Amino acid sequence: MSIIPGTTPTLTLSLDASITGCTAAEFCLVCENVRILRSLADLSISEDGTEVSVRLTQSETLSLPDNRIAKVQLRVMRDGTVFATDVLAVPTKELLHREVLL
């Protein structure tokens, strides 16, 4: 995940299973009072379904507090069952410089 403060970064989550064919999805990033939610229509899913990307706006990037812990999770519905990734606790300093969340 590449984030440069003040830009419009794209965050990419690398998954250990494919979510191809999911009928609903929600990406959630929370850090203190900042909550960023994206639905399936706002997500880019790789052809094999193992990577999910979301583009943040400049105002969202600027709203992330420095040197705090952000929590990130992806929830999807596939074949009538809801799946969720583990909640990733990532320091915002690291979040601002990582290429991919695993």
mmCIF file with all atom_site columns, C-alpha atoms in Angstrom:
data_model
loop_
_atom_site.group_PDB
_atom_site.id
_atom_site.type_symbol
_atom_site.label_atom_id
_atom_site.label_alt_id
_atom_site.label_comp_id
_atom_site.label_asym_id
_atom_site.label_entity_id
_atom_site.label_seq_id
_atom_site.pdbx_PDB_ins_code
_atom_site.Cartn_x
_atom_site.Cartn_y
_atom_site.Cartn_z
_atom_site.occupancy
_atom_site.B_iso_or_equiv
_atom_site.pdbx_formal_charge
_atom_site.auth_seq_id
_atom_site.auth_comp_id
_atom_site.auth_asym_id
_atom_site.auth_atom_id
_atom_site.pdbx_PDB_model_num
ATOM 1   C CA . MET A 1 1   ? 0.000   0.000   0.000   1.00 0.00 ? 1   MET A CA 1
ATOM 2   C CA . SER A 1 2   ? 1.549   3.298   -1.035  1.00 0.00 ? 2   SER A CA 1
ATOM 3   C CA . ILE A 1 3   ? 0.424   6.466   0.711   1.00 0.00 ? 3   ILE A CA 1
ATOM 4   C CA . ILE A 1 4   ? 2.088   9.836   0.446   1.00 0.00 ? 4   ILE A CA 1
ATOM 5   C CA . PRO A 1 5   ? 0.332   12.336  2.733   1.00 0.00 ? 5   PRO A CA 1
ATOM 6   C CA . GLY A 1 6   ? -1.727  14.838  0.783   1.00 0.00 ? 6   GLY A CA 1
ATOM 7   C CA . THR A 1 7   ? -2.125  12.645  -2.287  1.00 0.00 ? 7   THR A CA 1
ATOM 8   C CA . THR A 1 8   ? -4.774  10.155  -3.389  1.00 0.00 ? 8   THR A CA 1
ATOM 9   C CA . PRO A 1 9   ? -3.139  6.804   -2.550  1.00 0.00 ? 9   PRO A CA 1
ATOM 10  C CA . THR A 1 10  ? -4.323  3.345   -3.451  1.00 0.00 ? 10  THR A CA 1
ATOM 11  C CA . LEU A 1 11  ? -4.315  0.776   -0.655  1.00 0.00 ? 11  LEU A CA 1
ATOM 12  C CA . THR A 1 12  ? -3.980  -2.876  -1.695  1.00 0.00 ? 12  THR A CA 1
ATOM 13  C CA . LEU A 1 13  ? -4.833  -5.839  0.498   1.00 0.00 ? 13  LEU A CA 1
ATOM 14  C CA . SER A 1 14  ? -3.279  -9.164  -0.449  1.00 0.00 ? 14  SER A CA 1
ATOM 15  C CA . LEU A 1 15  ? -5.571  -12.046 0.522   1.00 0.00 ? 15  LEU A CA 1
ATOM 16  C CA . ASP A 1 16  ? -4.805  -15.722 1.074   1.00 0.00 ? 16  ASP A CA 1
ATOM 17  C CA . ALA A 1 17  ? -8.039  -16.791 -0.682  1.00 0.00 ? 17  ALA A CA 1
ATOM 18  C CA . SER A 1 18  ? -9.949  -15.568 -3.714  1.00 0.00 ? 18  SER A CA 1
ATOM 19  C CA . ILE A 1 19  ? -13.067 -13.460 -3.268  1.00 0.00 ? 19  ILE A CA 1
ATOM 20  C CA . THR A 1 20  ? -14.091 -13.813 -6.915  1.00 0.00 ? 20  THR A CA 1
ATOM 21  C CA . GLY A 1 21  ? -17.864 -13.942 -7.187  1.00 0.00 ? 21  GLY A CA 1
ATOM 22  C CA . CYS A 1 22  ? -18.545 -12.035 -3.976  1.00 0.00 ? 22  CYS A CA 1
ATOM 23  C CA . THR A 1 23  ? -21.911 -10.276 -3.973  1.00 0.00 ? 23  THR A CA 1
ATOM 24  C CA . ALA A 1 24  ? -21.077 -7.659  -1.334  1.00 0.00 ? 24  ALA A CA 1
ATOM 25  C CA . ALA A 1 25  ? -17.932 -6.280  0.249   1.00 0.00 ? 25  ALA A CA 1
ATOM 26  C CA . GLU A 1 26  ? -16.895 -3.553  2.659   1.00 0.00 ? 26  GLU A CA 1
ATOM 27  C CA . PHE A 1 27  ? -13.426 -2.166  3.304   1.00 0.00 ? 27  PHE A CA 1
ATOM 28  C CA . CYS A 1 28  ? -13.047 -0.406  6.656   1.00 0.00 ? 28  CYS A CA 1
ATOM 29  C CA . LEU A 1 29  ? -10.149 1.681   7.955   1.00 0.00 ? 29  LEU A CA 1
ATOM 30  C CA . VAL A 1 30  ? -10.512 3.229   11.426  1.00 0.00 ? 30  VAL A CA 1
ATOM 31  C CA . CYS A 1 31  ? -8.020  5.416   13.226  1.00 0.00 ? 31  CYS A CA 1
ATOM 32  C CA . GLU A 1 32  ? -9.184  7.368   16.258  1.00 0.00 ? 32  GLU A CA 1
ATOM 33  C CA . ASN A 1 33  ? -12.157 9.429   15.025  1.00 0.00 ? 33  ASN A CA 1
ATOM 34  C CA . VAL A 1 34  ? -11.451 8.795   11.321  1.00 0.00 ? 34  VAL A CA 1
ATOM 35  C CA . ARG A 1 35  ? -13.559 6.075   9.679   1.00 0.00 ? 35  ARG A CA 1
ATOM 36  C CA . ILE A 1 36  ? -13.161 5.263   5.997   1.00 0.00 ? 36  ILE A CA 1
ATOM 37  C CA . LEU A 1 37  ? -15.675 2.818   4.507   1.00 0.00 ? 37  LEU A CA 1
ATOM 38  C CA . ARG A 1 38  ? -15.868 1.557   0.939   1.00 0.00 ? 38  ARG A CA 1
ATOM 39  C CA . SER A 1 39  ? -18.445 -0.791  -0.571  1.00 0.00 ? 39  SER A CA 1
ATOM 40  C CA . LEU A 1 40  ? -17.945 -3.356  -3.353  1.00 0.00 ? 40  LEU A CA 1
ATOM 41  C CA . ALA A 1 41  ? -18.619 -0.784  -6.087  1.00 0.00 ? 41  ALA A CA 1
ATOM 42  C CA . ASP A 1 42  ? -15.675 1.303   -4.826  1.00 0.00 ? 42  ASP A CA 1
ATOM 43  C CA . LEU A 1 43  ? -13.194 -1.589  -4.691  1.00 0.00 ? 43  LEU A CA 1
ATOM 44  C CA . SER A 1 44  ? -10.935 -2.919  -7.425  1.00 0.00 ? 44  SER A CA 1
ATOM 45  C CA . ILE A 1 45  ? -10.545 -6.699  -7.284  1.00 0.00 ? 45  ILE A CA 1
ATOM 46  C CA . SER A 1 46  ? -7.743  -8.444  -9.150  1.00 0.00 ? 46  SER A CA 1
ATOM 47  C CA . GLU A 1 47  ? -8.613  -10.953 -11.875 1.00 0.00 ? 47  GLU A CA 1
ATOM 48  C CA . ASP A 1 48  ? -7.773  -13.894 -9.588  1.00 0.00 ? 48  ASP A CA 1
ATOM 49  C CA . GLY A 1 49  ? -9.633  -12.303 -6.649  1.00 0.00 ? 49  GLY A CA 1
ATOM 50  C CA . THR A 1 50  ? -6.669  -12.335 -4.257  1.00 0.00 ? 50  THR A CA 1
ATOM 51  C CA . GLU A 1 51  ? -5.972  -8.599  -4.211  1.00 0.00 ? 51  GLU A CA 1
ATOM 52  C CA . VAL A 1 52  ? -8.378  -5.810  -3.321  1.00 0.00 ? 52  VAL A CA 1
ATOM 53  C CA . SER A 1 53  ? -7.492  -2.161  -3.867  1.00 0.00 ? 53  SER A CA 1
ATOM 54  C CA . VAL A 1 54  ? -9.187  1.006   -2.687  1.00 0.00 ? 54  VAL A CA 1
ATOM 55  C CA . ARG A 1 55  ? -8.261  4.576   -3.574  1.00 0.00 ? 55  ARG A CA 1
ATOM 56  C CA . LEU A 1 56  ? -8.380  7.185   -0.808  1.00 0.00 ? 56  LEU A CA 1
ATOM 57  C CA . THR A 1 57  ? -9.178  10.828  -1.421  1.00 0.00 ? 57  THR A CA 1
ATOM 58  C CA . GLN A 1 58  ? -6.768  13.594  -0.548  1.00 0.00 ? 58  GLN A CA 1
ATOM 59  C CA . SER A 1 59  ? -8.971  14.746  2.344   1.00 0.00 ? 59  SER A CA 1
ATOM 60  C CA . GLU A 1 60  ? -9.084  11.192  3.744   1.00 0.00 ? 60  GLU A CA 1
ATOM 61  C CA . THR A 1 61  ? -5.301  10.906  3.573   1.00 0.00 ? 61  THR A CA 1
ATOM 62  C CA . LEU A 1 62  ? -4.861  14.262  5.290   1.00 0.00 ? 62  LEU A CA 1
ATOM 63  C CA . SER A 1 63  ? -7.353  13.279  8.016   1.00 0.00 ? 63  SER A CA 1
ATOM 64  C CA . LEU A 1 64  ? -5.290  10.285  9.184   1.00 0.00 ? 64  LEU A CA 1
ATOM 65  C CA . PRO A 1 65  ? -3.543  11.150  12.466  1.00 0.00 ? 65  PRO A CA 1
ATOM 66  C CA . ASP A 1 66  ? 0.219   10.801  12.572  1.00 0.00 ? 66  ASP A CA 1
ATOM 67  C CA . ASN A 1 67  ? 1.902   8.171   14.727  1.00 0.00 ? 67  ASN A CA 1
ATOM 68  C CA . ARG A 1 68  ? -1.283  6.310   15.768  1.00 0.00 ? 68  ARG A CA 1
ATOM 69  C CA . ILE A 1 69  ? -2.635  2.800   15.244  1.00 0.00 ? 69  ILE A CA 1
ATOM 70  C CA . ALA A 1 70  ? -5.091  2.273   12.382  1.00 0.00 ? 70  ALA A CA 1
ATOM 71  C CA . LYS A 1 71  ? -7.280  -0.817  12.128  1.00 0.00 ? 71  LYS A CA 1
ATOM 72  C CA . VAL A 1 72  ? -8.113  -2.249  8.719   1.00 0.00 ? 72  VAL A CA 1
ATOM 73  C CA . GLN A 1 73  ? -10.570 -5.010  7.801   1.00 0.00 ? 73  GLN A CA 1
ATOM 74  C CA . LEU A 1 74  ? -12.275 -6.342  4.684   1.00 0.00 ? 74  LEU A CA 1
ATOM 75  C CA . ARG A 1 75  ? -15.625 -8.135  4.892   1.00 0.00 ? 75  ARG A CA 1
ATOM 76  C CA . VAL A 1 76  ? -17.156 -9.961  1.920   1.00 0.00 ? 76  VAL A CA 1
ATOM 77  C CA . MET A 1 77  ? -20.269 -12.007 1.168   1.00 0.00 ? 77  MET A CA 1
ATOM 78  C CA . ARG A 1 78  ? -19.875 -14.949 -1.173  1.00 0.00 ? 78  ARG A CA 1
ATOM 79  C CA . ASP A 1 79  ? -22.361 -17.773 -1.742  1.00 0.00 ? 79  ASP A CA 1
ATOM 80  C CA . GLY A 1 80  ? -24.544 -16.393 1.068   1.00 0.00 ? 80  GLY A CA 1
ATOM 81  C CA . THR A 1 81  ? -21.743 -16.573 3.644   1.00 0.00 ? 81  THR A CA 1
ATOM 82  C CA . VAL A 1 82  ? -19.966 -13.582 5.156   1.00 0.00 ? 82  VAL A CA 1
ATOM 83  C CA . PHE A 1 83  ? -16.189 -13.732 5.506   1.00 0.00 ? 83  PHE A CA 1
ATOM 84  C CA . ALA A 1 84  ? -13.903 -11.208 7.194   1.00 0.00 ? 84  ALA A CA 1
ATOM 85  C CA . THR A 1 85  ? -10.173 -10.748 7.264   1.00 0.00 ? 85  THR A CA 1
ATOM 86  C CA . ASP A 1 86  ? -8.397  -10.486 10.568  1.00 0.00 ? 86  ASP A CA 1
ATOM 87  C CA . VAL A 1 87  ? -8.337  -6.920  11.854  1.00 0.00 ? 87  VAL A CA 1
ATOM 88  C CA . LEU A 1 88  ? -4.937  -5.527  10.963  1.00 0.00 ? 88  LEU A CA 1
ATOM 89  C CA . ALA A 1 89  ? -3.525  -3.078  13.485  1.00 0.00 ? 89  ALA A CA 1
ATOM 90  C CA . VAL A 1 90  ? -1.037  -0.938  11.597  1.00 0.00 ? 90  VAL A CA 1
ATOM 91  C CA . PRO A 1 91  ? 0.805   2.150   12.855  1.00 0.00 ? 91  PRO A CA 1
ATOM 92  C CA . THR A 1 92  ? -0.118  5.070   10.613  1.00 0.00 ? 92  THR A CA 1
ATOM 93  C CA . LYS A 1 93  ? 3.572   5.808   9.989   1.00 0.00 ? 93  LYS A CA 1
ATOM 94  C CA . GLU A 1 94  ? 3.947   2.290   8.603   1.00 0.00 ? 94  GLU A CA 1
ATOM 95  C CA . LEU A 1 95  ? 0.591   2.492   6.830   1.00 0.00 ? 95  LEU A CA 1
ATOM 96  C CA . LEU A 1 96  ? 1.799   5.581   4.998   1.00 0.00 ? 96  LEU A CA 1
ATOM 97  C CA . HIS A 1 97  ? 4.793   3.700   3.552   1.00 0.00 ? 97  HIS A CA 1
ATOM 98  C CA . ARG A 1 98  ? 3.761   0.053   3.011   1.00 0.00 ? 98  ARG A CA 1
ATOM 99  C CA . GLU A 1 99  ? 3.059   -1.235  -0.467  1.00 0.00 ? 99  GLU A CA 1
ATOM 100 C CA . VAL A 1 100 ? 0.654   -4.080  0.410   1.00 0.00 ? 100 VAL A CA 1
ATOM 101 C CA . LEU A 1 101 ? -1.265  -5.222  3.493   1.00 0.00 ? 101 LEU A CA 1
ATOM 102 C CA . LEU A 1 102 ? -1.124  -9.005  3.945   1.00 0.00 ? 102 LEU A CA 1
#
